CSV table of C-alpha atoms in Angstrom, one decimal:
chain,number,residue,atom,x,y,z
A,259,MET,CA,99.4,139.2,46.0
A,260,SER,CA,102.6,139.8,48.0
A,261,THR,CA,102.9,142.8,50.2
A,262,ASN,CA,105.7,145.3,50.5
A,263,LYS,CA,105.7,145.0,54.3
A,264,LEU,CA,108.9,143.4,55.6
A,265,VAL,CA,108.7,142.0,59.2
A,266,LYS,CA,111.7,141.7,61.5
A,267,PRO,CA,113.5,138.5,60.4
A,268,SER,CA,113.8,135.7,62.9
A,269,LYS,CA,115.8,132.5,63.1
A,270,THR,CA,113.3,129.9,64.0
A,271,LYS,CA,114.4,127.3,66.5
A,272,LEU,CA,113.4,123.6,66.2
A,273,SER,CA,110.9,122.3,68.7
A,274,VAL,CA,110.6,118.6,68.2
A,275,ALA,CA,107.4,118.4,70.3
A,276,ALA,CA,105.7,121.1,68.2
A,277,SER,CA,107.0,120.1,64.8
A,278,PRO,CA,105.5,117.1,63.1
A,279,ALA,CA,108.2,115.1,61.3
A,280,PHE,CA,108.5,115.2,57.5
A,281,GLU,CA,110.2,111.9,56.9
A,282,ARG,CA,109.9,111.8,53.1
A,283,VAL,CA,111.0,114.8,51.2
A,284,GLY,CA,110.6,115.2,47.4
A,285,PHE,CA,112.7,117.2,45.0
A,286,LEU,CA,111.6,118.7,41.7
A,287,GLY,CA,114.8,119.8,40.0
A,288,LEU,CA,118.1,117.9,40.6
A,289,GLY,CA,120.6,120.3,39.1
A,290,ILE,CA,123.6,121.8,40.9
A,291,MET,CA,121.6,123.2,43.8
A,292,GLY,CA,118.9,120.5,44.0
A,293,SER,CA,121.2,117.5,44.0
A,294,ALA,CA,123.4,119.1,46.7
A,295,MET,CA,120.5,119.8,49.0
A,296,ALA,CA,119.0,116.4,48.4
A,297,GLY,CA,122.4,114.8,49.3
A,298,ASN,CA,122.5,116.6,52.6
A,299,LEU,CA,118.9,115.7,53.5
A,300,MET,CA,119.8,112.0,52.9
A,301,LYS,CA,122.8,112.4,55.2
A,302,ALA,CA,120.5,114.0,57.8
A,303,GLY,CA,118.3,110.8,57.7
A,304,PHE,CA,115.5,111.8,55.4
A,305,GLU,CA,114.1,109.5,52.8
A,306,VAL,CA,114.5,111.6,49.6
A,307,HIS,CA,112.6,111.1,46.4
A,308,GLY,CA,113.2,113.2,43.3
A,309,PHE,CA,112.5,113.9,39.6
A,310,ASP,CA,114.3,115.8,36.9
A,311,PRO,CA,113.7,115.8,33.2
A,312,THR,CA,117.4,115.2,32.6
A,313,THR,CA,118.5,111.6,32.5
A,314,LYS,CA,122.0,112.4,33.7
A,315,ALA,CA,120.6,114.2,36.8
A,316,ARG,CA,118.3,111.3,37.6
A,317,GLN,CA,121.1,108.8,37.3
A,318,ARG,CA,123.4,110.9,39.5
A,319,PHE,CA,120.6,111.2,42.1
A,320,LYS,CA,120.0,107.5,42.1
A,321,SER,CA,123.7,106.7,42.5
A,322,ALA,CA,123.7,109.0,45.6
A,323,GLY,CA,121.0,106.9,47.2
A,324,GLY,CA,117.9,108.8,46.2
A,325,HIS,CA,114.6,107.3,45.1
A,326,VAL,CA,113.9,108.3,41.5
A,327,SER,CA,110.2,109.0,40.5
A,328,LYS,CA,109.0,108.6,36.9
A,329,ASP,CA,107.4,112.0,36.9
A,330,ALA,CA,106.3,114.9,39.1
A,331,ALA,CA,102.8,113.4,39.7
A,332,GLU,CA,104.3,110.2,41.1
A,333,LEU,CA,106.7,112.1,43.3
A,334,VAL,CA,103.9,114.1,44.9
A,335,ARG,CA,102.2,110.8,46.0
A,336,SER,CA,105.4,109.5,47.6
A,337,VAL,CA,106.4,112.3,50.0
A,338,ASP,CA,105.3,114.6,52.8
A,339,VAL,CA,106.8,117.8,51.5
A,340,ILE,CA,108.1,119.0,48.2
A,341,ILE,CA,111.2,121.2,47.4
A,342,THR,CA,111.4,122.8,44.0
A,343,SER,CA,114.6,124.1,42.4
A,344,LEU,CA,113.6,125.2,38.9
A,345,PRO,CA,115.3,127.1,36.0
A,346,SER,CA,112.5,129.3,34.6
A,347,PRO,CA,109.1,130.8,35.2
A,348,ASP,CA,107.6,128.3,32.7
A,349,ALA,CA,108.9,125.4,34.7
A,350,LEU,CA,107.4,126.9,37.8
A,351,ILE,CA,104.0,127.3,36.3
A,352,GLU,CA,104.0,123.9,34.8
A,353,THR,CA,105.0,122.4,38.2
A,354,ALA,CA,102.3,124.4,39.9
A,355,ASN,CA,99.7,122.9,37.6
A,356,VAL,CA,101.0,119.3,38.2
A,357,LEU,CA,101.1,119.8,41.9
A,358,ALA,CA,97.6,121.3,41.9
A,359,ARG,CA,96.2,118.3,40.1
A,360,ALA,CA,98.2,115.5,41.8
A,361,GLY,CA,98.8,117.0,45.2
A,362,ARG,CA,96.7,116.6,48.3
A,363,LYS,CA,95.2,119.3,50.5
A,364,GLY,CA,97.7,120.4,53.1
A,365,LEU,CA,100.8,119.6,51.0
A,366,LEU,CA,103.6,122.1,51.6
A,367,VAL,CA,105.9,123.2,48.8
A,368,ILE,CA,109.3,124.9,49.5
A,369,GLU,CA,110.1,127.0,46.4
A,370,THR,CA,113.8,127.8,46.3
A,371,SER,CA,114.3,129.1,42.8
A,372,THR,CA,115.4,132.7,42.0
A,373,LEU,CA,112.4,133.9,39.9
A,374,ASP,CA,110.2,137.0,39.5
A,375,ILE,CA,107.9,137.5,42.5
A,376,LYS,CA,104.9,137.9,40.1
A,377,ASP,CA,105.6,134.4,38.7
A,378,LYS,CA,105.8,133.0,42.2
A,379,ASP,CA,102.5,134.7,43.1
A,380,ALA,CA,100.8,133.1,40.1
A,381,ALA,CA,102.1,129.7,41.0
A,382,ARG,CA,101.0,130.1,44.6
A,383,ASP,CA,97.5,131.0,43.5
A,384,VAL,CA,97.2,128.0,41.2
A,385,MET,CA,98.2,125.6,44.1
A,386,ALA,CA,96.1,127.4,46.7
A,387,LYS,CA,92.9,126.6,44.8
A,388,LYS,CA,93.6,122.9,45.5
A,389,GLY,CA,94.7,123.4,49.1
A,390,VAL,CA,98.5,123.1,48.4
A,391,THR,CA,100.6,125.7,50.1
A,392,LEU,CA,103.6,127.3,48.3
A,393,LEU,CA,106.3,129.0,50.4
A,394,ASP,CA,108.7,131.4,48.8
A,395,CYS,CA,112.1,130.3,50.1
A,396,PRO,CA,115.1,131.3,47.9
A,397,LEU,CA,118.6,130.4,49.0
A,398,SER,CA,121.8,132.4,49.6
A,399,GLY,CA,124.8,130.4,48.5
A,400,THR,CA,126.5,128.8,45.5
A,401,GLY,CA,126.4,125.1,44.4
A,402,ALA,CA,129.7,124.5,46.2
A,403,GLN,CA,128.2,126.0,49.4
A,404,ALA,CA,125.1,123.9,49.0
A,405,ALA,CA,127.3,120.8,48.9
A,406,ARG,CA,128.9,121.9,52.2
A,407,LYS,CA,125.4,122.7,53.7
A,408,ASP,CA,126.5,126.3,53.8
A,409,LEU,CA,123.2,127.8,52.6
A,410,THR,CA,120.9,130.4,54.1
A,411,VAL,CA,117.1,130.0,53.6
A,412,TYR,CA,115.1,133.2,53.1
A,413,ALA,CA,111.7,131.8,54.0
A,414,SER,CA,108.5,133.8,53.5
A,415,GLY,CA,104.8,132.7,53.7
A,416,PRO,CA,102.6,131.4,56.5
A,417,ALA,CA,104.6,131.6,59.8
A,418,ALA,CA,103.0,128.3,61.1
A,419,ASP,CA,104.1,126.4,58.0
A,420,ILE,CA,107.6,127.8,58.2
A,421,ARG,CA,107.9,126.7,61.8
A,422,ARG,CA,106.7,123.2,60.8
A,423,LEU,CA,109.4,123.0,58.1
A,424,VAL,CA,112.3,123.9,60.4
A,425,PRO,CA,113.6,120.3,60.6
A,426,VAL,CA,113.7,120.2,56.7
A,427,PHE,CA,115.5,123.5,56.5
A,428,GLU,CA,118.1,122.3,59.1
A,429,GLY,CA,118.7,119.3,56.9
A,430,PHE,CA,120.2,121.2,54.1
A,431,SER,CA,121.1,124.7,55.4
A,432,LYS,CA,123.2,126.4,58.1
A,433,ALA,CA,120.6,129.1,58.8
A,434,HIS,CA,117.0,130.0,58.0
A,435,PHE,CA,115.0,133.2,58.5
A,436,ASP,CA,111.3,133.8,58.6
A,437,LEU,CA,110.9,137.1,56.6
A,438,GLY,CA,107.2,137.3,56.9
A,439,PRO,CA,104.7,137.6,54.0
A,440,PHE,CA,105.1,135.6,50.8
A,441,GLY,CA,107.5,137.3,48.4
A,442,ASN,CA,109.8,138.9,51.0
A,443,GLY,CA,112.1,135.9,50.6
A,444,MET,CA,112.7,136.9,46.9
A,445,LYS,CA,113.1,140.5,47.9
A,446,MET,CA,115.9,139.6,50.3
A,447,LYS,CA,117.4,137.3,47.7
A,448,LEU,CA,117.6,140.1,45.1
A,449,MET,CA,119.3,142.3,47.6
A,450,ALA,CA,121.8,139.6,48.3
A,451,ASN,CA,122.5,139.0,44.6
A,452,LEU,CA,123.0,142.7,44.0
A,453,LEU,CA,125.8,142.5,46.6
A,454,VAL,CA,127.1,139.3,45.0
A,455,ALA,CA,127.3,140.9,41.6
A,456,ILE,CA,129.4,143.8,42.9
A,457,HIS,CA,131.6,141.8,45.3
A,458,ASN,CA,132.4,139.2,42.6
A,459,VAL,CA,133.7,141.9,40.3
A,460,SER,CA,135.5,143.8,43.1
A,461,THR,CA,137.2,140.5,44.0
A,462,ALA,CA,138.4,140.0,40.5
A,463,GLU,CA,139.7,143.6,40.4
A,464,ALA,CA,141.7,143.2,43.6
A,465,LEU,CA,143.1,139.8,42.7
A,466,LEU,CA,144.2,141.0,39.2
A,467,LEU,CA,146.0,144.0,40.8
A,468,GLY,CA,147.8,141.6,43.1
A,469,GLN,CA,148.7,139.3,40.3
A,470,ARG,CA,150.2,142.2,38.4
A,471,TRP,CA,152.3,142.9,41.4
A,472,GLY,CA,153.4,139.2,41.6
A,473,ILE,CA,151.1,138.2,44.4
A,474,LYS,CA,149.3,134.9,43.7
A,475,PRO,CA,145.4,135.1,43.9
A,476,SER,CA,145.5,132.2,46.4
A,477,THR,CA,147.8,134.1,48.7
A,478,ALA,CA,145.8,137.3,48.4
A,479,VAL,CA,142.5,135.4,49.3
A,480,LYS,CA,144.1,133.9,52.4
A,481,VAL,CA,145.5,137.2,53.6
A,482,LEU,CA,142.6,139.5,52.7
A,483,SER,CA,139.6,137.3,53.7
A,484,ASP,CA,139.8,138.1,57.4
A,485,GLY,CA,140.6,141.8,57.0
A,486,ALA,CA,138.3,144.8,56.5
A,487,GLY,CA,138.1,144.1,52.8
A,488,GLY,CA,137.0,140.5,53.1
A,489,SER,CA,133.7,139.2,51.7
A,490,ARG,CA,132.1,135.9,51.1
A,491,MET,CA,132.7,136.3,47.4
A,492,LEU,CA,136.4,136.8,48.0
A,493,GLN,CA,136.4,133.5,50.1
A,494,VAL,CA,134.1,131.5,47.7
A,495,ARG,CA,135.0,132.8,44.3
A,496,GLY,CA,138.5,134.2,44.8
A,497,PRO,CA,140.1,130.7,44.7
A,498,MET,CA,138.3,130.0,41.4
A,499,MET,CA,139.9,133.0,39.8
A,500,GLU,CA,143.3,131.3,39.7
A,501,ASN,CA,144.4,128.7,37.0
A,502,GLU,CA,141.0,129.0,35.2
A,503,GLY,CA,139.1,127.7,38.2
A,504,TRP,CA,135.9,129.1,36.7
A,505,LYS,CA,135.7,125.9,34.7
A,506,GLU,CA,134.4,124.2,37.9
A,507,VAL,CA,130.9,125.6,37.9
A,508,THR,CA,128.9,126.7,40.9
A,509,MET,CA,126.8,129.3,39.0
A,510,LYS,CA,126.8,129.5,35.2
A,511,ILE,CA,127.2,132.9,33.6
A,512,SER,CA,124.2,132.1,31.4
A,513,VAL,CA,122.0,131.4,34.5
A,514,TRP,CA,123.4,134.5,36.3
A,515,GLN,CA,122.1,136.7,33.4
A,516,LYS,CA,118.6,135.8,34.6
A,517,ASP,CA,119.3,137.0,38.1
A,518,MET,CA,121.0,140.2,36.8
A,519,LYS,CA,117.8,141.1,34.8
A,520,LEU,CA,115.6,140.5,37.9
A,521,ILE,CA,117.8,142.8,40.0
A,522,ALA,CA,117.8,145.5,37.3
A,523,GLN,CA,114.1,145.4,37.0
A,524,ALA,CA,113.6,145.5,40.8
A,525,LEU,CA,115.9,148.6,41.0
A,526,ALA,CA,114.0,150.3,38.2
A,527,ASP,CA,110.6,149.5,39.8
A,528,ALA,CA,111.8,150.9,43.2
A,529,GLN,CA,113.5,153.9,41.5
A,530,VAL,CA,116.8,153.1,43.3
A,531,PRO,CA,120.0,154.4,41.7
A,532,ALA,CA,122.6,151.7,41.5
A,533,PRO,CA,125.8,152.9,39.9
A,534,LEU,CA,128.0,150.1,41.2
A,535,PHE,CA,125.6,147.4,40.0
A,536,ALA,CA,125.3,149.1,36.7
A,537,ALA,CA,129.0,149.1,36.3
A,538,THR,CA,129.1,145.3,36.6
A,539,ILE,CA,126.6,144.6,33.8
A,540,PRO,CA,129.0,145.1,30.9
A,541,LEU,CA,131.5,142.7,32.5
A,542,TYR,CA,129.0,139.9,32.8
A,543,ASN,CA,127.8,140.6,29.2
A,544,ALA,CA,131.4,140.5,28.0
A,545,ALA,CA,131.9,137.1,29.7
A,546,MET,CA,129.0,135.8,27.7
A,547,GLY,CA,130.5,137.2,24.5
A,548,MET,CA,133.9,135.6,25.3
A,549,GLY,CA,132.3,132.2,25.4
A,550,HIS,CA,132.1,131.9,29.2
A,551,GLU,CA,128.3,131.2,29.2
A,552,SER,CA,128.8,127.7,30.7
A,553,ASN,CA,131.6,128.8,33.0
A,554,ASP,CA,131.3,130.0,36.6
A,555,THR,CA,130.7,133.8,37.2
A,556,ALA,CA,134.3,133.8,38.5
A,557,ALA,CA,135.2,134.1,34.8
A,558,VAL,CA,134.8,137.9,35.2
A,559,PHE,CA,138.5,137.7,36.2
A,560,ASP,CA,139.3,136.6,32.7
A,561,VAL,CA,137.3,139.5,31.3
A,562,LEU,CA,139.3,142.0,33.3
A,563,GLU,CA,142.6,140.3,32.5
A,564,LYS,CA,141.9,140.4,28.8
A,565,MET,CA,140.8,144.0,29.0
A,566,SER,CA,144.0,144.8,30.9
A,567,SER,CA,146.1,143.0,28.2
A,568,ILE,CA,144.4,145.0,25.4
A,569,SER,CA,144.9,148.3,27.2
A,570,ASN,CA,148.6,147.5,27.7
A,571,LYS,CA,149.1,146.6,24.0
A,572,VAL,CA,147.3,149.9,23.0
A,573,ALA,CA,149.5,151.9,25.4
A,574,GLY,CA,152.6,150.2,24.1
A,575,LYS,CA,151.7,151.0,20.5
A,576,LYS,CA,151.1,154.7,21.3
A,577,THR,CA,154.4,154.9,23.1
A,578,ALA,CA,156.2,153.3,20.1
A,579,LEU,CA,154.6,155.8,17.8
A,580,ARG,CA,155.6,158.8,19.9
A,581,LYS,CA,159.2,157.6,19.8
A,582,ARG,CA,159.3,157.6,16.0
């Protein structure tokens, strides 16, 4: 089981002499994040194999130069290390069983999904019985950031294995941290996503205020980003809040709901009051109700804009009644 102890994070440095090369990397899950990471690894010179149950994802991967495997079992036999980017706990457990059956002793698996620590613990235990090592390595960054290699890896698990995997981390990310015992990666990820939830909404609030004053969101993002009020969400999602930019998806609202539930549960378990996070929940729920489930989380701007329009109409009606 994972421990609550959090060691001092460290950015590991690549030592070519001490790190055996992983020339062939396998991907299980070729969605927005997986396909972007795979692309960067190919650019870095790795031979990348992959599998995804979706035909479109496999075709896109093949067109990018990847080697498509017919299933997860074939993929395992073709590579030196596996990276998983999965949508659900069920997918993780199913993958763990396949890798335990088909994988060889000593195989390393980099698990990058945002899932409950208990589910990752269960998957780790299944693989460990067959000598396969699972590392908990969630990522900080959106799909657009992944494409630009602007990701941070929150790695947790055996320190020696994390050091061996540095060349792979450097192939698809800008930074990587060794956070100690398995599960600490997910804890840091939930902390990061709590901030993302709040900063995304605060960005929408500020940009909508500016828009009401006649200041374009694009102008506001440019001016505010380097100031005291700047944030990565302002820089990354702010531009998507203009001209319905949320239709270009880096994180679907429907997928984000999973992350929100994980954060809420973590806060409840730790008995941490979180009034700011709690205030954002209705806005993301409203986005789902307004039909934004397949749009980017930047669509909270549309929620606030519609709320503002309704408030203005109600205020206008009340003013008209008083004048009668």
